[in-house]
PDB file of C-alpha atoms and ligand atoms in Angstrom:
ATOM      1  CA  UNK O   1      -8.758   4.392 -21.669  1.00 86.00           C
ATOM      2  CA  UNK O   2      -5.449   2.646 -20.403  1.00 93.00           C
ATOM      3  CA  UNK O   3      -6.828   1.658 -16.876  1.00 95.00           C
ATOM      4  CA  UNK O   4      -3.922   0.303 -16.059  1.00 95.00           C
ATOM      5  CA  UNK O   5      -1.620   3.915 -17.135  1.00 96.00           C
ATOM      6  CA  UNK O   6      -4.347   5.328 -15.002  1.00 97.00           C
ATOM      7  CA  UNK O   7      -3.934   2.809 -12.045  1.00 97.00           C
ATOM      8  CA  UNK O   8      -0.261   3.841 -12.111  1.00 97.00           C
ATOM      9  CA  UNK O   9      -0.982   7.706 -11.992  1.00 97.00           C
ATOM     10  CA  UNK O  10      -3.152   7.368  -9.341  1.00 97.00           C
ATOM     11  CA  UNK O  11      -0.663   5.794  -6.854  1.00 97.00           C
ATOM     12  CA  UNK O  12       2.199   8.285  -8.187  1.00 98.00           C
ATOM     13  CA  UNK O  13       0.122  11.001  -7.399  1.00 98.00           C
ATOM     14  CA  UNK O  14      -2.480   9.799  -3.985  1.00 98.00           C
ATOM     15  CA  UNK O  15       0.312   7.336  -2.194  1.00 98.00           C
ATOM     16  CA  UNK O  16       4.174   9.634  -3.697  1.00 98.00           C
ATOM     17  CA  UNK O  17       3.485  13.067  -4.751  1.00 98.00           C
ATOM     18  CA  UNK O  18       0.267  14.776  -4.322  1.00 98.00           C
ATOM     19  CA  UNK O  19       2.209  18.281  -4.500  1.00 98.00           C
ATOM     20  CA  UNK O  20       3.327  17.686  -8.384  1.00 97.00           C
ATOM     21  CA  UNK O  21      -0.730  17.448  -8.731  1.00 97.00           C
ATOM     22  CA  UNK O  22      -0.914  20.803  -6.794  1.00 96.00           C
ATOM     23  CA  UNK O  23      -3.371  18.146  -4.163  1.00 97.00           C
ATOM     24  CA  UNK O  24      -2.749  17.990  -0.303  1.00 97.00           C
ATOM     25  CA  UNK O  25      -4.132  14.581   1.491  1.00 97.00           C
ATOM     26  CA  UNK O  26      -6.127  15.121   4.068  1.00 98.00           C
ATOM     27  CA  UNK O  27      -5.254  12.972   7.076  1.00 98.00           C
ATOM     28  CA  UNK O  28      -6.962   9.812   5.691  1.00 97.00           C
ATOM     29  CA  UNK O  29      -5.340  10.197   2.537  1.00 98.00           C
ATOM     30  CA  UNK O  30      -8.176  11.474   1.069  1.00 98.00           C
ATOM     31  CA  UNK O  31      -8.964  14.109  -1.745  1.00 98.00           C
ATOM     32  CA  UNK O  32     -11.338  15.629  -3.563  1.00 98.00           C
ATOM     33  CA  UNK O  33     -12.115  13.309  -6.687  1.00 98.00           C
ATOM     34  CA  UNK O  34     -13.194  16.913  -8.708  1.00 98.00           C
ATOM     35  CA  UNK O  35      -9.737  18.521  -7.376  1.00 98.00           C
ATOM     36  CA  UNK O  36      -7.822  15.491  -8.873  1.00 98.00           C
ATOM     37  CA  UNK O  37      -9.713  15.823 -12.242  1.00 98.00           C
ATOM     38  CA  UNK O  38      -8.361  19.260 -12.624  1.00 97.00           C
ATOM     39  CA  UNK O  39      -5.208  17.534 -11.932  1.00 97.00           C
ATOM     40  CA  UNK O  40      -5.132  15.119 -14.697  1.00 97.00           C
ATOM     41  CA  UNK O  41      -6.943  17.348 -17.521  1.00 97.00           C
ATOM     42  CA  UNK O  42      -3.994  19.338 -17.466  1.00 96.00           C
ATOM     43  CA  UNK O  43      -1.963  16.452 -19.076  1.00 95.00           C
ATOM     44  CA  UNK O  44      -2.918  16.062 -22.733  1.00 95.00           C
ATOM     45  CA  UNK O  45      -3.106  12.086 -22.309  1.00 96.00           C
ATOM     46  CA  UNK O  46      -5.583  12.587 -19.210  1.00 97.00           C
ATOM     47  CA  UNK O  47      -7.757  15.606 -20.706  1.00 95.00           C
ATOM     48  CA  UNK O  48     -10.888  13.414 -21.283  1.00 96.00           C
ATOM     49  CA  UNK O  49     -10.850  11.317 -17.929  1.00 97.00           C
ATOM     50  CA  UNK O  50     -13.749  11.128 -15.763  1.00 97.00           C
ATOM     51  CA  UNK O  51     -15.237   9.880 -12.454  1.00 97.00           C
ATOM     52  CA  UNK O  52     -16.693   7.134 -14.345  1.00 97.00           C
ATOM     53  CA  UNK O  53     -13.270   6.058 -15.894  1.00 97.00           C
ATOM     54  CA  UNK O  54     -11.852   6.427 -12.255  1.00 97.00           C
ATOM     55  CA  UNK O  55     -14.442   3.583 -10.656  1.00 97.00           C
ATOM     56  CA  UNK O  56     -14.357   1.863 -13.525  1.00 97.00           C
ATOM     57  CA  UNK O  57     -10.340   1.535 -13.280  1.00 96.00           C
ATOM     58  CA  UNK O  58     -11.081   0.326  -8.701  1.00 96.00           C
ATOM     59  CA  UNK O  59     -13.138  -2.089 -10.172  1.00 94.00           C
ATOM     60  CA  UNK O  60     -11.289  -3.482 -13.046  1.00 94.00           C
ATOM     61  CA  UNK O  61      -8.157  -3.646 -11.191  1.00 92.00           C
ATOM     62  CA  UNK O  62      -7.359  -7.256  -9.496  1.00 90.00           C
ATOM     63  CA  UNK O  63      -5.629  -5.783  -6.491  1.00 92.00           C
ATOM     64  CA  UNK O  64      -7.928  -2.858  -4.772  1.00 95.00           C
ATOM     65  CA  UNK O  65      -5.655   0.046  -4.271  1.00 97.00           C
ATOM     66  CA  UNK O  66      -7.935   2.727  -4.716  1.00 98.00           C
ATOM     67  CA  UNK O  67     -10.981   4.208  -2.777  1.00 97.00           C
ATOM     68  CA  UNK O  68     -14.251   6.317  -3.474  1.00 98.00           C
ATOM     69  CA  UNK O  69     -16.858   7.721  -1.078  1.00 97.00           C
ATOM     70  CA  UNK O  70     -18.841  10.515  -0.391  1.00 97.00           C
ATOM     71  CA  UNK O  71     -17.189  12.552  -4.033  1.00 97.00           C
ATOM     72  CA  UNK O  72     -13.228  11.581  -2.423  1.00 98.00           C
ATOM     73  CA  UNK O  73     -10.631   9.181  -3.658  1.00 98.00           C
ATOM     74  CA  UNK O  74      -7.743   8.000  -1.684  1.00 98.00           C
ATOM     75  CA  UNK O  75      -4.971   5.221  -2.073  1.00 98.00           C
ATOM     76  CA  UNK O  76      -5.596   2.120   0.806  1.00 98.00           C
ATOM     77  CA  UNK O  77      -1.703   1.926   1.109  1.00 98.00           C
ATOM     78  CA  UNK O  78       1.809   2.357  -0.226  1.00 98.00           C
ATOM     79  CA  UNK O  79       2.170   5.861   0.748  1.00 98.00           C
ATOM     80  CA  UNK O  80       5.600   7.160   1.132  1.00 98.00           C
ATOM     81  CA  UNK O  81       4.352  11.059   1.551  1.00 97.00           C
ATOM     82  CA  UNK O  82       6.245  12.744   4.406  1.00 95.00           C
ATOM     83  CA  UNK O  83       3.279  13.200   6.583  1.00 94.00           C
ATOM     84  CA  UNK O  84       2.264   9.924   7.993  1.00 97.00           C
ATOM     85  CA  UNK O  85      -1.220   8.867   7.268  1.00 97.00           C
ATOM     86  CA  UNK O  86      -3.379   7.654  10.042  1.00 96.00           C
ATOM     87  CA  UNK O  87      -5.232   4.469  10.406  1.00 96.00           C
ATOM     88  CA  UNK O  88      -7.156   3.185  12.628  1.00 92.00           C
ATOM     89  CA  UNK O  89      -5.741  -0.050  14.243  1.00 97.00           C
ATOM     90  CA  UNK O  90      -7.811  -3.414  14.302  1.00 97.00           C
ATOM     91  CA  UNK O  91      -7.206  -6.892  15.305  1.00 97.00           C
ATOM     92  CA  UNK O  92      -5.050  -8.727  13.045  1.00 98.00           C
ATOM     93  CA  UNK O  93      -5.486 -12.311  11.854  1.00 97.00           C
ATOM     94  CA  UNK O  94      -3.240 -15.213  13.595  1.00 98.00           C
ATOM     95  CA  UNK O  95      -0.823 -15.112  10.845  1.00 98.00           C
ATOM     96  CA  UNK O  96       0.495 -12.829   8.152  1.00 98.00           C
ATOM     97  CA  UNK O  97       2.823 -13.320   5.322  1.00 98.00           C
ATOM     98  CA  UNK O  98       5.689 -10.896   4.054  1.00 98.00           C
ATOM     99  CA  UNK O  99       7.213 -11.919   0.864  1.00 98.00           C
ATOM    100  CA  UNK O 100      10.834 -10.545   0.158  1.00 98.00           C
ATOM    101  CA  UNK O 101      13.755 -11.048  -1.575  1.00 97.00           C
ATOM    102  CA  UNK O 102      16.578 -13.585  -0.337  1.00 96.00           C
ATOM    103  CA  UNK O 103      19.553 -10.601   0.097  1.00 97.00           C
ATOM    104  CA  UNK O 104      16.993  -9.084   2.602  1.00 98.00           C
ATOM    105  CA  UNK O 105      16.109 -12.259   5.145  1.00 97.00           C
ATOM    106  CA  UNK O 106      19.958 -11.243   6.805  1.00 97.00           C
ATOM    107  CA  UNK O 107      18.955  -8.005   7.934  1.00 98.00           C
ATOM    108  CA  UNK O 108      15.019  -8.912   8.063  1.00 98.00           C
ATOM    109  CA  UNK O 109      15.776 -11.175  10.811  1.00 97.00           C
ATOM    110  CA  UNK O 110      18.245  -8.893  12.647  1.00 97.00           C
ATOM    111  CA  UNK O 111      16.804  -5.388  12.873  1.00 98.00           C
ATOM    112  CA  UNK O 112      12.806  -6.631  12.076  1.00 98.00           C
ATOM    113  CA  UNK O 113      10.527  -5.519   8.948  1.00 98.00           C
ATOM    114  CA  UNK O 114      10.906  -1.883   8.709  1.00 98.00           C
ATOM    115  CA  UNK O 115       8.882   0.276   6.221  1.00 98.00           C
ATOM    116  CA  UNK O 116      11.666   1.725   4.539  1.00 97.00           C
ATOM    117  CA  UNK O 117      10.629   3.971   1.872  1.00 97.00           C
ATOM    118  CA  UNK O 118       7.051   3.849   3.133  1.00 98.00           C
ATOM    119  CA  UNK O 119       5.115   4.873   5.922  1.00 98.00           C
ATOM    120  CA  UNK O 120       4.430   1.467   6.909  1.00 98.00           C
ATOM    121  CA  UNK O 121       5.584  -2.371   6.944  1.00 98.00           C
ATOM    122  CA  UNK O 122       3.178  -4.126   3.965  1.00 98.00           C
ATOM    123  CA  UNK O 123       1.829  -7.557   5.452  1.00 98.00           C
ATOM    124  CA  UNK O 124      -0.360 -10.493   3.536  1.00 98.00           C
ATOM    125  CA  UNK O 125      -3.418 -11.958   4.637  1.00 97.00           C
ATOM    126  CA  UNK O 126      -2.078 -15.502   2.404  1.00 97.00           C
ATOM    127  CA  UNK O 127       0.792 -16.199   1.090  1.00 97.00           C
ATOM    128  CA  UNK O 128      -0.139 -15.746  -3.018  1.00 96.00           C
ATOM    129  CA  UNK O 129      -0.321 -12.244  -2.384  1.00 96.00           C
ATOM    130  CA  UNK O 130       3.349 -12.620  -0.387  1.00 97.00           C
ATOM    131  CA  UNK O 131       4.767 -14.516  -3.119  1.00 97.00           C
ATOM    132  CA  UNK O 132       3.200 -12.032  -5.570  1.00 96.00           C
ATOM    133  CA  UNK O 133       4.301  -9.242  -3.835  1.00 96.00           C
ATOM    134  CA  UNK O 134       8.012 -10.461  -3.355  1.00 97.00           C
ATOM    135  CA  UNK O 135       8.699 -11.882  -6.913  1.00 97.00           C
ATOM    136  CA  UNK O 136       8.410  -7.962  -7.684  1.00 96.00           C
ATOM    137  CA  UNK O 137      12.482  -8.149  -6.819  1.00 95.00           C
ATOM    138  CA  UNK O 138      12.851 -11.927  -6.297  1.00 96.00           C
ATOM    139  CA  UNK O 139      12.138 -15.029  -8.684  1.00 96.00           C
ATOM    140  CA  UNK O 140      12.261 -17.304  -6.015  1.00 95.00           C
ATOM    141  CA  UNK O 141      11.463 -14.604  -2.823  1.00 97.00           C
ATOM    142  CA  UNK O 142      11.239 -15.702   0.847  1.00 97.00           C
ATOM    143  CA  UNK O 143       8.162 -15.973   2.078  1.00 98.00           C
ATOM    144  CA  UNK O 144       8.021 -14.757   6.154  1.00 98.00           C
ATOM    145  CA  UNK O 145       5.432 -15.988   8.513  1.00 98.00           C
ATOM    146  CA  UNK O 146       4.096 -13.051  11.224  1.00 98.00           C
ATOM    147  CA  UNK O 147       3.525 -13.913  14.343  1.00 98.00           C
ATOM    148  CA  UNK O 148       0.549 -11.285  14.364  1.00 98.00           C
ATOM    149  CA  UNK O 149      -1.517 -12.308  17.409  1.00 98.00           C
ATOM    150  CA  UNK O 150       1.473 -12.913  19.574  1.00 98.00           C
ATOM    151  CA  UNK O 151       2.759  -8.940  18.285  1.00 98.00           C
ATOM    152  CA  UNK O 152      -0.711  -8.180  18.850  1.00 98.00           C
ATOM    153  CA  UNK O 153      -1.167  -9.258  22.018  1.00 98.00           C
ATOM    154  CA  UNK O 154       2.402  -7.763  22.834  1.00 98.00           C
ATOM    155  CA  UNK O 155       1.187  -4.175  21.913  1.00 98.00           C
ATOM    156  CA  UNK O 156       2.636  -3.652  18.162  1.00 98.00           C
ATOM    157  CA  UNK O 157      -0.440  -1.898  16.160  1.00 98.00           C
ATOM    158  CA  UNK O 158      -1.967  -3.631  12.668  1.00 98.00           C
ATOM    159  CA  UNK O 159      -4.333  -1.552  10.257  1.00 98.00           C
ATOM    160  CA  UNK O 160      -5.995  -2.457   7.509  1.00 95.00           C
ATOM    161  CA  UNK O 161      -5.070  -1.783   3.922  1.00 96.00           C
ATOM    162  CA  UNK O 162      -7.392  -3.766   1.885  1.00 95.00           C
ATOM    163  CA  UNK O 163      -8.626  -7.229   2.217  1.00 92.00           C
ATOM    164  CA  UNK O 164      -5.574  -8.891   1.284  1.00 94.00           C
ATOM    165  CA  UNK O 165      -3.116  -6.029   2.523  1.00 97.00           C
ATOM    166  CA  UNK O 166      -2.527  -5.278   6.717  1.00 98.00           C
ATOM    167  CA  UNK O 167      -0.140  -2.644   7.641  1.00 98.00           C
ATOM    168  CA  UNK O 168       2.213  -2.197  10.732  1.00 98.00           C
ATOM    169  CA  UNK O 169       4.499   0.230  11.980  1.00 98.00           C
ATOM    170  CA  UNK O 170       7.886  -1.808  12.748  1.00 98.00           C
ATOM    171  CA  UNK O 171       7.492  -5.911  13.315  1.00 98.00           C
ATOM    172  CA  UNK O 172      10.534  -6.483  15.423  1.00 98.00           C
ATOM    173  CA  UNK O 173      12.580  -9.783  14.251  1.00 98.00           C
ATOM    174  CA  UNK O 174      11.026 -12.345  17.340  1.00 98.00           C
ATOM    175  CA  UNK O 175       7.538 -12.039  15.728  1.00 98.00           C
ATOM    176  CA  UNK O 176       9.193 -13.396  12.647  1.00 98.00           C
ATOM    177  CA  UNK O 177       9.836 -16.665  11.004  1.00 97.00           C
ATOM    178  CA  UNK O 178      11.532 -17.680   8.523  1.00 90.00           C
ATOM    179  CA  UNK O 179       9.031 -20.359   6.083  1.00 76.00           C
TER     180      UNK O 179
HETATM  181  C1  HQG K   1      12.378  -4.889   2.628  1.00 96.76           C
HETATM  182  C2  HQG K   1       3.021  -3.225  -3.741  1.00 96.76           C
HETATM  183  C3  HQG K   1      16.285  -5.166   4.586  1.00 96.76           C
HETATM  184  C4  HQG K   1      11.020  -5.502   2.395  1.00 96.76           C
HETATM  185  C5  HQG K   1       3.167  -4.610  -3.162  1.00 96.76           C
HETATM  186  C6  HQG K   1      10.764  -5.088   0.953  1.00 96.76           C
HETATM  187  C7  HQG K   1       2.881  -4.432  -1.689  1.00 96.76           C
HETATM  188  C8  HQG K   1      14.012  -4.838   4.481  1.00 96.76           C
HETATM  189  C9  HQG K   1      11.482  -3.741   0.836  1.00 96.76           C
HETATM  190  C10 HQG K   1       3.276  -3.004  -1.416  1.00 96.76           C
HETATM  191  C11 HQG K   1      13.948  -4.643   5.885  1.00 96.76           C
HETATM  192  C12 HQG K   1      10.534  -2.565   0.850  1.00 96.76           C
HETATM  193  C13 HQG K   1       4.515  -2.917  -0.571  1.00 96.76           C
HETATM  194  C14 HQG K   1      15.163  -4.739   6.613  1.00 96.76           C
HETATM  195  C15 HQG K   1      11.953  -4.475   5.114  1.00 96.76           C
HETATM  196  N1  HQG K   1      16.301  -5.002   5.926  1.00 96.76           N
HETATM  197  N2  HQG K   1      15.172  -5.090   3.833  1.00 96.76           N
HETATM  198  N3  HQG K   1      15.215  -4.592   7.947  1.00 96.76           N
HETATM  199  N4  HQG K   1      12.676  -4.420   6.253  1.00 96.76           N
HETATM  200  N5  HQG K   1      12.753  -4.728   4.044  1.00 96.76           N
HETATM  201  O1  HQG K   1       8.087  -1.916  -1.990  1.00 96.76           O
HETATM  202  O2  HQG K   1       6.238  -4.884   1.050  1.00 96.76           O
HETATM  203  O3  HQG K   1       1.292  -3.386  -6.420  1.00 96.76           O
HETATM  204  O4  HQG K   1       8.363  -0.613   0.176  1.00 96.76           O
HETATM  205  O5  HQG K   1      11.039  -6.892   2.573  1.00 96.76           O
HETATM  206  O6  HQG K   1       2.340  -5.532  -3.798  1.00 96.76           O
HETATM  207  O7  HQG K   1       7.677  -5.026  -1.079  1.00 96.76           O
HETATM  208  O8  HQG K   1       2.126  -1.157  -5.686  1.00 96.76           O
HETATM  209  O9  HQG K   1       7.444  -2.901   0.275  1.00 96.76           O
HETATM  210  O10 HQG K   1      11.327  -5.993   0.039  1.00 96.76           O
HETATM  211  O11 HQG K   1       1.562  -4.653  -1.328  1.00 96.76           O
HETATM  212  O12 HQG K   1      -0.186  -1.906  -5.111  1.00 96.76           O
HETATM  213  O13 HQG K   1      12.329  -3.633   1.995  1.00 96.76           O
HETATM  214  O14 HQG K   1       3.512  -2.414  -2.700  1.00 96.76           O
HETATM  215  O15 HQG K   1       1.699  -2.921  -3.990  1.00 96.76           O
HETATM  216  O16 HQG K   1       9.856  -2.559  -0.382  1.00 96.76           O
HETATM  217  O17 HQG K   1       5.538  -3.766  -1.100  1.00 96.76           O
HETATM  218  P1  HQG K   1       8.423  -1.911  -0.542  1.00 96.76           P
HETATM  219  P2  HQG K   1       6.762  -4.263  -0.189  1.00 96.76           P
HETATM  220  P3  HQG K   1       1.200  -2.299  -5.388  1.00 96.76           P
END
């Protein structure tokens, strides 16, 4: 089993398009883990997944993406599904990271991070994972520094997507600076 193929499918299907999988996301993001099984065993190259193969893929994977309880899986962030889903806000730490490419500091720093094909703005807990996640478009990306608590304290909602991974709505540009 190609974890990683299966990895990918996952997000297509639980963070872009649930309706090509003939699922609808609850307002957590959730779905039913057997609903998605009759998903994939309609594809030839899925026809002999399991639940197994699916917790075995969360916990192989080095980034956690995915989520099981109680018989449901759901993706912890990255959606860009037209109905927005909800997450419960906590307190951030002092300082995230956003890691992006150098053509987008200009407009970064004039009209603030903005989720743009998402639901929400994707924020690091360190800044590996912002360097990680910005050499995705960038070999040698800009690394942002958050002024979280000060946003915080100022009203602007954080939620968390996984350990690493906090999520905001809109971080207007004077909570940002450059590294
Ligand atoms: C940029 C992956 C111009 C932003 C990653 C980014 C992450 C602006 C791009 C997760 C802007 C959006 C999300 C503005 C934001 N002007 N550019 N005002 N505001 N941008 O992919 O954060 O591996 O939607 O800097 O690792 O890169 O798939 O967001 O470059 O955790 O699990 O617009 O996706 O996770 O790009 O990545 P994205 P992201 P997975």
């Amino acid at each position: 089993m190609d974890l990683m193929k299966l990895s990918k499918e996952l997000s297509y299907a639980l963070r872009h398009a649930p309706w090509e999988y003939e699922l609808e996301l609850d307002e957590e993001g959730w779905v039913e883990i057997s609903q998605l099984l009759v998903a994939l065993h309609e594809s030839p190259y899925w026809k002999e997944v399991t639940q197994a193969d699916l917790e075995q893929m969360i916990q192989a994977s080095e980034k956690k993406r995915h989520e099981i309880r109680s018989g449901r899986i759901r993706a912890l962030y990255g959606h860009s599904t037209p109905h927005k889903i909800s997450k419960i806000s906590a307190e951030p730490p002092e300082t995230l990271y956003h890691g992006t490419p150098a053509r987008a500091v200009h407009s970064i720093m004039e009209h603030g991070l903005q989720p743009r094909q998402r639901q929400y703005v994707h924020l690091s807990a360190d800044i590996d994972t912002a360097n990680q996640v910005g050499r995705r478009r960038d070999d040698q990306p800009v690394i942002l520094k958050i002024n979280a608590a000060q946003a915080a304290t100022d009203g602007i909602l954080f939620y968390h997507g996984n350990e690493n991974i906090w999520l905001a709505d809109h971080i207007p540009a004077r909570y940002i600076l450059e590294q």
